[in-house]
Amino acid sequence: AVIVSTVITIVACGACALLASIASTPDWGALAAAVLGIALAAAAIIAWTLAVGALAGSAEAAYALTLACAAGWAIATGALTGSSRPEVADIGFALSPLHRLDDFLLGLVDASNVVMFVGLAVAGLGVAIGLGATEVARSAQDSGLRRWALPIAHGAAWCVIALASFALARSPIVRVQSDWTRAGLFEISPSTRDLLATMQGAWRITLVAPGDVDAEVRLQVGQVLRAFDDAAREASRNLSVGSFDPANPGDAPAYGAWLEELDQRFARDQRAYDQALARAAEDLDAFERFTAAVRPDLRDTVAALPASSADRTSLDQVRGLFDQLSEQFPAFRQRIDGLRVASEERPFPDRAGAARAYEELFRAWSQQLVGIARDLVERSVGDDVPDALRAFVAEHARAFDAQGQSLRLAQDRLLLLPQDEPGRLAEAISRGAAAVIEGPSGVAVLPGWQLFPSTVGERAPDRRFRGEEAIAAAMRSLQSSDRLCVVLVHAEQRSLMKPSGNGADLSALVDAVRLGRGEVLEWIVTAGGEPTGAEGARRAYLIVPPNERAVGEPSRRERELLSATRRLIERGDPVILSIGPSVRALAGQVDPWAGLAAALGAGASTGGIVVDDVAVGEGRREPRSDQLFAGLRGDGPLARALDGQRVRLPSVVALEPTAGAIPLASIDPATGRRIDREWRAGSRRRGNESLGAPVAAIVAHEPVPGRRSIVIACPDWMLSAVAARRTPVAGGHPALTDPGNLALATQGALWVAGLDALMSASASGRDAARVHAVPGLWWAMGSPFLVIVAGAVVVRRRGAA
């Protein structure tokens, strides 16, 4: 019975797979793993149904009791998995049949799961045989001992087998996992095929990956490269694909020759970097001479001021900074010299690293010096200013400001440098892996983090399924003379380009832009004017709203950010503006950010946010502010780029598009959906202001051709804590939960900058079910119901007979 039922299950699943192949391009390996898991689980359930039937003596009771026990088992183990004690949760995961069946449905065949289900099926059959022997002994009218000895022995032996299978399933010995989704998994998108068809000249893609790279990861990237090779061959294009292992002696001759060839191609850019680094060294020498000249006067001025004076405390801190800086100059120069030398781990000098070190030093101290000059001037105003301080300010205040401006110009010169592809390659190889794309017009280097999956727990974009997009973006950048430069405009006191502990940064967005071969500049409006750099690139300005906004007049930082944003809008620059709820609107004041949004074609009601009252228990509702969108509306290039990629907006204010503006994402009225005016409170009170009409969440505006902008009704959608949230899938590989957030930032920047040709089509269709709209689709989806109808007819005829 078990064998026949299992065969029927396999045949039914196979028939469904065959029908699915009519309307889709299924992954046969994943289907086979799913069928195997369902068959094993069905065999275990049927075996224990026979055992319970032998005990109950009724088929109906056997089915009911077995299903009840299976449901209770699933509920109990599910409760254990939620335990706060790790050892209890581990037991719950080990015993949970649904958790183990999930692996099969994901295309992963784990030997421990096979052992567990097989053990359950065998134990159920053993118990059924033992109970059957009991009936035989009873009909033979054996004595009590002979009557129960055999079934008890059978039951005990097979229960021991079941327990042993559970124990063995938790053992590392049988935790051998195979990913059956490898069979025919990857298929490049039509947009990439069109790109390959337009290639001119000779191209080469080379993967540099050491032998310690995970075999599964190497296989995934290898599939992408083979797909590129096959597509280029079909289009009759000159594309070669290769790979090297730097640690493999067999690859050493070819690897060395390839590096020498790259070194020759990089010669021109290397000369430009050498000249820029020489000029930066001169700027550093001038800065050191300035600090040496001003330190004695600083010491004398501090000594002349009263000990309890606030002016003395402030100047003493400046003196300490200068003393510490003078001690760090030799170590800094030693670090620069080390970066400009090749080593065994780095086949090329890290000229970009040296330029970046200079740029960070110049940027930090230009801000410091300008701030010190401003503070000195403010302290020199008044009648009770000490003579020593007044004299120091008169002699050095202008010098501080001039030196700060000089360092800012030195920083700008370094930002004008092209990308250091040799340095990127050397850094990528030193970290483990890289992909190099060579074309007739240049070379592009993709670090391994853009191709290989990252470790779970870090806030970094997942690249498991985006290797194709990374390579295609690099090829587009080599074919096109246009480049994107995203300027992050904010008024925070720290850089948002570097990761922070709580994810309140834009590091994930920066990585995503650089993945597409774009440049990223940071404009801290309180630290100076608009940064220069990325010469020849088209700029897109991403406005980051301030974290805190109080009632009343805006702070100095917010005023400067508002002023800079207003200038950008007035001169028609490409802008992505994010706005959020405002306490000023709640207090009946005018919200200046709503005025900026109105200038970009979106009227904003910033006094409240859209929430949904979600049931969390009997008679209990909890407001949820997260709004999810499966891509964007319309058929424009931006909507096509985000097709199927989920966008999460944690807190949305209502937007009203003006004439000519286009809503890309809208929120429709629904039961329990309302405008919450108590968004500041820890537990929000329910109001009566239900959402009566659709409101826009993302609005695009192009009043005249080429003048584009986007308004997003959420202040924190681009932060790493939101945009780079990940969850493990398919064996623990991390995947972005909301990939549309980063896609909205990168593709939206390309759109407002007018770089439609560089926008890529979404690859989400290859990450989800690949079902095509074909004439036989409804027949294929409805065929299983014909089997149910036929069964009902047979049962009715038998009942009538």
mmCIF file with all atom_site columns, C-alpha atoms in Angstrom, residues 482-574:
data_model
loop_
_atom_site.group_PDB
_atom_site.id
_atom_site.type_symbol
_atom_site.label_atom_id
_atom_site.label_alt_id
_atom_site.label_comp_id
_atom_site.label_asym_id
_atom_site.label_entity_id
_atom_site.label_seq_id
_atom_site.pdbx_PDB_ins_code
_atom_site.Cartn_x
_atom_site.Cartn_y
_atom_site.Cartn_z
_atom_site.occupancy
_atom_site.B_iso_or_equiv
_atom_site.pdbx_formal_charge
_atom_site.auth_seq_id
_atom_site.auth_comp_id
_atom_site.auth_asym_id
_atom_site.auth_atom_id
_atom_site.pdbx_PDB_model_num
ATOM 1  C CA . ASP A 1 482 ? 28.130 58.789 -20.391 1.00 0.00 ? 482 ASP A CA 1
ATOM 2  C CA . ARG A 1 483 ? 28.632 58.230 -16.679 1.00 0.00 ? 483 ARG A CA 1
ATOM 3  C CA . LEU A 1 484 ? 26.470 58.767 -13.627 1.00 0.00 ? 484 LEU A CA 1
ATOM 4  C CA . CYS A 1 485 ? 27.519 60.704 -10.545 1.00 0.00 ? 485 CYS A CA 1
ATOM 5  C CA . VAL A 1 486 ? 25.187 60.573 -7.525  1.00 0.00 ? 486 VAL A CA 1
ATOM 6  C CA . VAL A 1 487 ? 25.664 63.459 -5.101  1.00 0.00 ? 487 VAL A CA 1
ATOM 7  C CA . LEU A 1 488 ? 24.440 62.755 -1.568  1.00 0.00 ? 488 LEU A CA 1
ATOM 8  C CA . VAL A 1 489 ? 23.230 66.076 -0.136  1.00 0.00 ? 489 VAL A CA 1
ATOM 9  C CA . HIS A 1 490 ? 22.728 66.235 3.632   1.00 0.00 ? 490 HIS A CA 1
ATOM 10 C CA . ALA A 1 491 ? 23.485 68.258 6.750   1.00 0.00 ? 491 ALA A CA 1
ATOM 11 C CA . GLU A 1 492 ? 24.591 65.527 9.162   1.00 0.00 ? 492 GLU A CA 1
ATOM 12 C CA . GLN A 1 493 ? 27.766 65.982 11.170  1.00 0.00 ? 493 GLN A CA 1
ATOM 13 C CA . ARG A 1 494 ? 29.279 62.704 9.973   1.00 0.00 ? 494 ARG A CA 1
ATOM 14 C CA . SER A 1 495 ? 29.768 61.023 6.634   1.00 0.00 ? 495 SER A CA 1
ATOM 15 C CA . LEU A 1 496 ? 26.846 58.833 5.557   1.00 0.00 ? 496 LEU A CA 1
ATOM 16 C CA . MET A 1 497 ? 28.966 56.896 3.052   1.00 0.00 ? 497 MET A CA 1
ATOM 17 C CA . LYS A 1 498 ? 30.570 54.783 5.787   1.00 0.00 ? 498 LYS A CA 1
ATOM 18 C CA . PRO A 1 499 ? 28.677 51.952 7.564   1.00 0.00 ? 499 PRO A CA 1
ATOM 19 C CA . SER A 1 500 ? 27.298 52.636 11.026  1.00 0.00 ? 500 SER A CA 1
ATOM 20 C CA . GLY A 1 501 ? 26.311 50.262 13.778  1.00 0.00 ? 501 GLY A CA 1
ATOM 21 C CA . ASN A 1 502 ? 22.571 50.887 13.510  1.00 0.00 ? 502 ASN A CA 1
ATOM 22 C CA . GLY A 1 503 ? 22.377 51.031 9.711   1.00 0.00 ? 503 GLY A CA 1
ATOM 23 C CA . ALA A 1 504 ? 21.528 54.757 9.640   1.00 0.00 ? 504 ALA A CA 1
ATOM 24 C CA . ASP A 1 505 ? 23.852 55.303 6.700   1.00 0.00 ? 505 ASP A CA 1
ATOM 25 C CA . LEU A 1 506 ? 23.922 55.133 2.906   1.00 0.00 ? 506 LEU A CA 1
ATOM 26 C CA . SER A 1 507 ? 26.760 52.633 2.491   1.00 0.00 ? 507 SER A CA 1
ATOM 27 C CA . ALA A 1 508 ? 24.525 50.051 0.794   1.00 0.00 ? 508 ALA A CA 1
ATOM 28 C CA . LEU A 1 509 ? 23.310 52.673 -1.664  1.00 0.00 ? 509 LEU A CA 1
ATOM 29 C CA . VAL A 1 510 ? 26.892 53.751 -2.381  1.00 0.00 ? 510 VAL A CA 1
ATOM 30 C CA . ASP A 1 511 ? 27.864 50.146 -3.102  1.00 0.00 ? 511 ASP A CA 1
ATOM 31 C CA . ALA A 1 512 ? 24.864 49.724 -5.397  1.00 0.00 ? 512 ALA A CA 1
ATOM 32 C CA . VAL A 1 513 ? 25.743 52.847 -7.415  1.00 0.00 ? 513 VAL A CA 1
ATOM 33 C CA . ARG A 1 514 ? 29.363 51.796 -7.748  1.00 0.00 ? 514 ARG A CA 1
ATOM 34 C CA . LEU A 1 515 ? 28.181 48.361 -8.847  1.00 0.00 ? 515 LEU A CA 1
ATOM 35 C CA . GLY A 1 516 ? 26.757 50.085 -11.928 1.00 0.00 ? 516 GLY A CA 1
ATOM 36 C CA . ARG A 1 517 ? 30.080 51.851 -12.539 1.00 0.00 ? 517 ARG A CA 1
ATOM 37 C CA . GLY A 1 518 ? 28.730 55.125 -11.162 1.00 0.00 ? 518 GLY A CA 1
ATOM 38 C CA . GLU A 1 519 ? 30.504 57.726 -9.038  1.00 0.00 ? 519 GLU A CA 1
ATOM 39 C CA . VAL A 1 520 ? 29.338 58.898 -5.617  1.00 0.00 ? 520 VAL A CA 1
ATOM 40 C CA . LEU A 1 521 ? 30.133 62.286 -4.067  1.00 0.00 ? 521 LEU A CA 1
ATOM 41 C CA . GLU A 1 522 ? 29.052 63.557 -0.660  1.00 0.00 ? 522 GLU A CA 1
ATOM 42 C CA . TRP A 1 523 ? 27.983 67.144 -0.125  1.00 0.00 ? 523 TRP A CA 1
ATOM 43 C CA . ILE A 1 524 ? 27.739 68.073 3.549   1.00 0.00 ? 524 ILE A CA 1
ATOM 44 C CA . VAL A 1 525 ? 26.181 71.500 3.083   1.00 0.00 ? 525 VAL A CA 1
ATOM 45 C CA . THR A 1 526 ? 27.473 72.834 6.422   1.00 0.00 ? 526 THR A CA 1
ATOM 46 C CA . ALA A 1 527 ? 31.071 71.994 5.507   1.00 0.00 ? 527 ALA A CA 1
ATOM 47 C CA . GLY A 1 528 ? 31.392 73.959 2.278   1.00 0.00 ? 528 GLY A CA 1
ATOM 48 C CA . GLY A 1 529 ? 30.179 74.345 -1.270  1.00 0.00 ? 529 GLY A CA 1
ATOM 49 C CA . GLU A 1 530 ? 29.205 71.707 -3.775  1.00 0.00 ? 530 GLU A CA 1
ATOM 50 C CA . PRO A 1 531 ? 32.019 69.205 -4.324  1.00 0.00 ? 531 PRO A CA 1
ATOM 51 C CA . THR A 1 532 ? 33.781 68.993 -7.644  1.00 0.00 ? 532 THR A CA 1
ATOM 52 C CA . GLY A 1 533 ? 34.814 65.733 -9.230  1.00 0.00 ? 533 GLY A CA 1
ATOM 53 C CA . ALA A 1 534 ? 33.638 63.100 -11.671 1.00 0.00 ? 534 ALA A CA 1
ATOM 54 C CA . GLU A 1 535 ? 34.344 65.416 -14.581 1.00 0.00 ? 535 GLU A CA 1
ATOM 55 C CA . GLY A 1 536 ? 32.113 64.706 -17.556 1.00 0.00 ? 536 GLY A CA 1
ATOM 56 C CA . ALA A 1 537 ? 29.633 62.655 -15.526 1.00 0.00 ? 537 ALA A CA 1
ATOM 57 C CA . ARG A 1 538 ? 25.947 63.527 -15.315 1.00 0.00 ? 538 ARG A CA 1
ATOM 58 C CA . ARG A 1 539 ? 24.926 64.375 -11.797 1.00 0.00 ? 539 ARG A CA 1
ATOM 59 C CA . ALA A 1 540 ? 21.838 63.316 -9.883  1.00 0.00 ? 540 ALA A CA 1
ATOM 60 C CA . TYR A 1 541 ? 21.255 64.882 -6.462  1.00 0.00 ? 541 TYR A CA 1
ATOM 61 C CA . LEU A 1 542 ? 19.810 62.676 -3.716  1.00 0.00 ? 542 LEU A CA 1
ATOM 62 C CA . ILE A 1 543 ? 18.490 64.896 -0.927  1.00 0.00 ? 543 ILE A CA 1
ATOM 63 C CA . VAL A 1 544 ? 18.693 63.247 2.512   1.00 0.00 ? 544 VAL A CA 1
ATOM 64 C CA . PRO A 1 545 ? 16.280 64.964 4.942   1.00 0.00 ? 545 PRO A CA 1
ATOM 65 C CA . PRO A 1 546 ? 17.496 65.772 8.479   1.00 0.00 ? 546 PRO A CA 1
ATOM 66 C CA . ASN A 1 547 ? 16.905 63.188 11.186  1.00 0.00 ? 547 ASN A CA 1
ATOM 67 C CA . GLU A 1 548 ? 15.450 65.654 13.671  1.00 0.00 ? 548 GLU A CA 1
ATOM 68 C CA . ARG A 1 549 ? 13.163 68.609 13.000  1.00 0.00 ? 549 ARG A CA 1
ATOM 69 C CA . ALA A 1 550 ? 11.766 70.623 15.885  1.00 0.00 ? 550 ALA A CA 1
ATOM 70 C CA . VAL A 1 551 ? 8.788  72.926 16.066  1.00 0.00 ? 551 VAL A CA 1
ATOM 71 C CA . GLY A 1 552 ? 9.623  76.531 15.258  1.00 0.00 ? 552 GLY A CA 1
ATOM 72 C CA . GLU A 1 553 ? 12.428 77.928 13.188  1.00 0.00 ? 553 GLU A CA 1
ATOM 73 C CA . PRO A 1 554 ? 14.673 75.378 11.442  1.00 0.00 ? 554 PRO A CA 1
ATOM 74 C CA . SER A 1 555 ? 18.163 74.899 12.845  1.00 0.00 ? 555 SER A CA 1
ATOM 75 C CA . ARG A 1 556 ? 21.188 76.318 11.055  1.00 0.00 ? 556 ARG A CA 1
ATOM 76 C CA . ARG A 1 557 ? 21.974 72.928 9.532   1.00 0.00 ? 557 ARG A CA 1
ATOM 77 C CA . GLU A 1 558 ? 18.435 72.447 8.258   1.00 0.00 ? 558 GLU A CA 1
ATOM 78 C CA . ARG A 1 559 ? 18.340 75.991 6.869   1.00 0.00 ? 559 ARG A CA 1
ATOM 79 C CA . GLU A 1 560 ? 21.509 75.410 4.876   1.00 0.00 ? 560 GLU A CA 1
ATOM 80 C CA . LEU A 1 561 ? 20.152 72.093 3.546   1.00 0.00 ? 561 LEU A CA 1
ATOM 81 C CA . LEU A 1 562 ? 16.870 73.775 2.558   1.00 0.00 ? 562 LEU A CA 1
ATOM 82 C CA . SER A 1 563 ? 18.773 76.573 0.844   1.00 0.00 ? 563 SER A CA 1
ATOM 83 C CA . ALA A 1 564 ? 21.001 74.172 -1.102  1.00 0.00 ? 564 ALA A CA 1
ATOM 84 C CA . THR A 1 565 ? 17.996 72.077 -2.164  1.00 0.00 ? 565 THR A CA 1
ATOM 85 C CA . ARG A 1 566 ? 16.091 75.168 -3.263  1.00 0.00 ? 566 ARG A CA 1
ATOM 86 C CA . ARG A 1 567 ? 19.008 76.291 -5.446  1.00 0.00 ? 567 ARG A CA 1
ATOM 87 C CA . LEU A 1 568 ? 19.201 72.877 -7.090  1.00 0.00 ? 568 LEU A CA 1
ATOM 88 C CA . ILE A 1 569 ? 15.465 72.924 -7.875  1.00 0.00 ? 569 ILE A CA 1
ATOM 89 C CA . GLU A 1 570 ? 15.544 76.482 -9.200  1.00 0.00 ? 570 GLU A CA 1
ATOM 90 C CA . ARG A 1 571 ? 18.341 75.775 -11.643 1.00 0.00 ? 571 ARG A CA 1
ATOM 91 C CA . GLY A 1 572 ? 16.605 72.601 -12.857 1.00 0.00 ? 572 GLY A CA 1
ATOM 92 C CA . ASP A 1 573 ? 19.112 69.991 -11.688 1.00 0.00 ? 573 ASP A CA 1
ATOM 93 C CA . PRO A 1 574 ? 18.055 66.309 -11.503 1.00 0.00 ? 574 PRO A CA 1
#
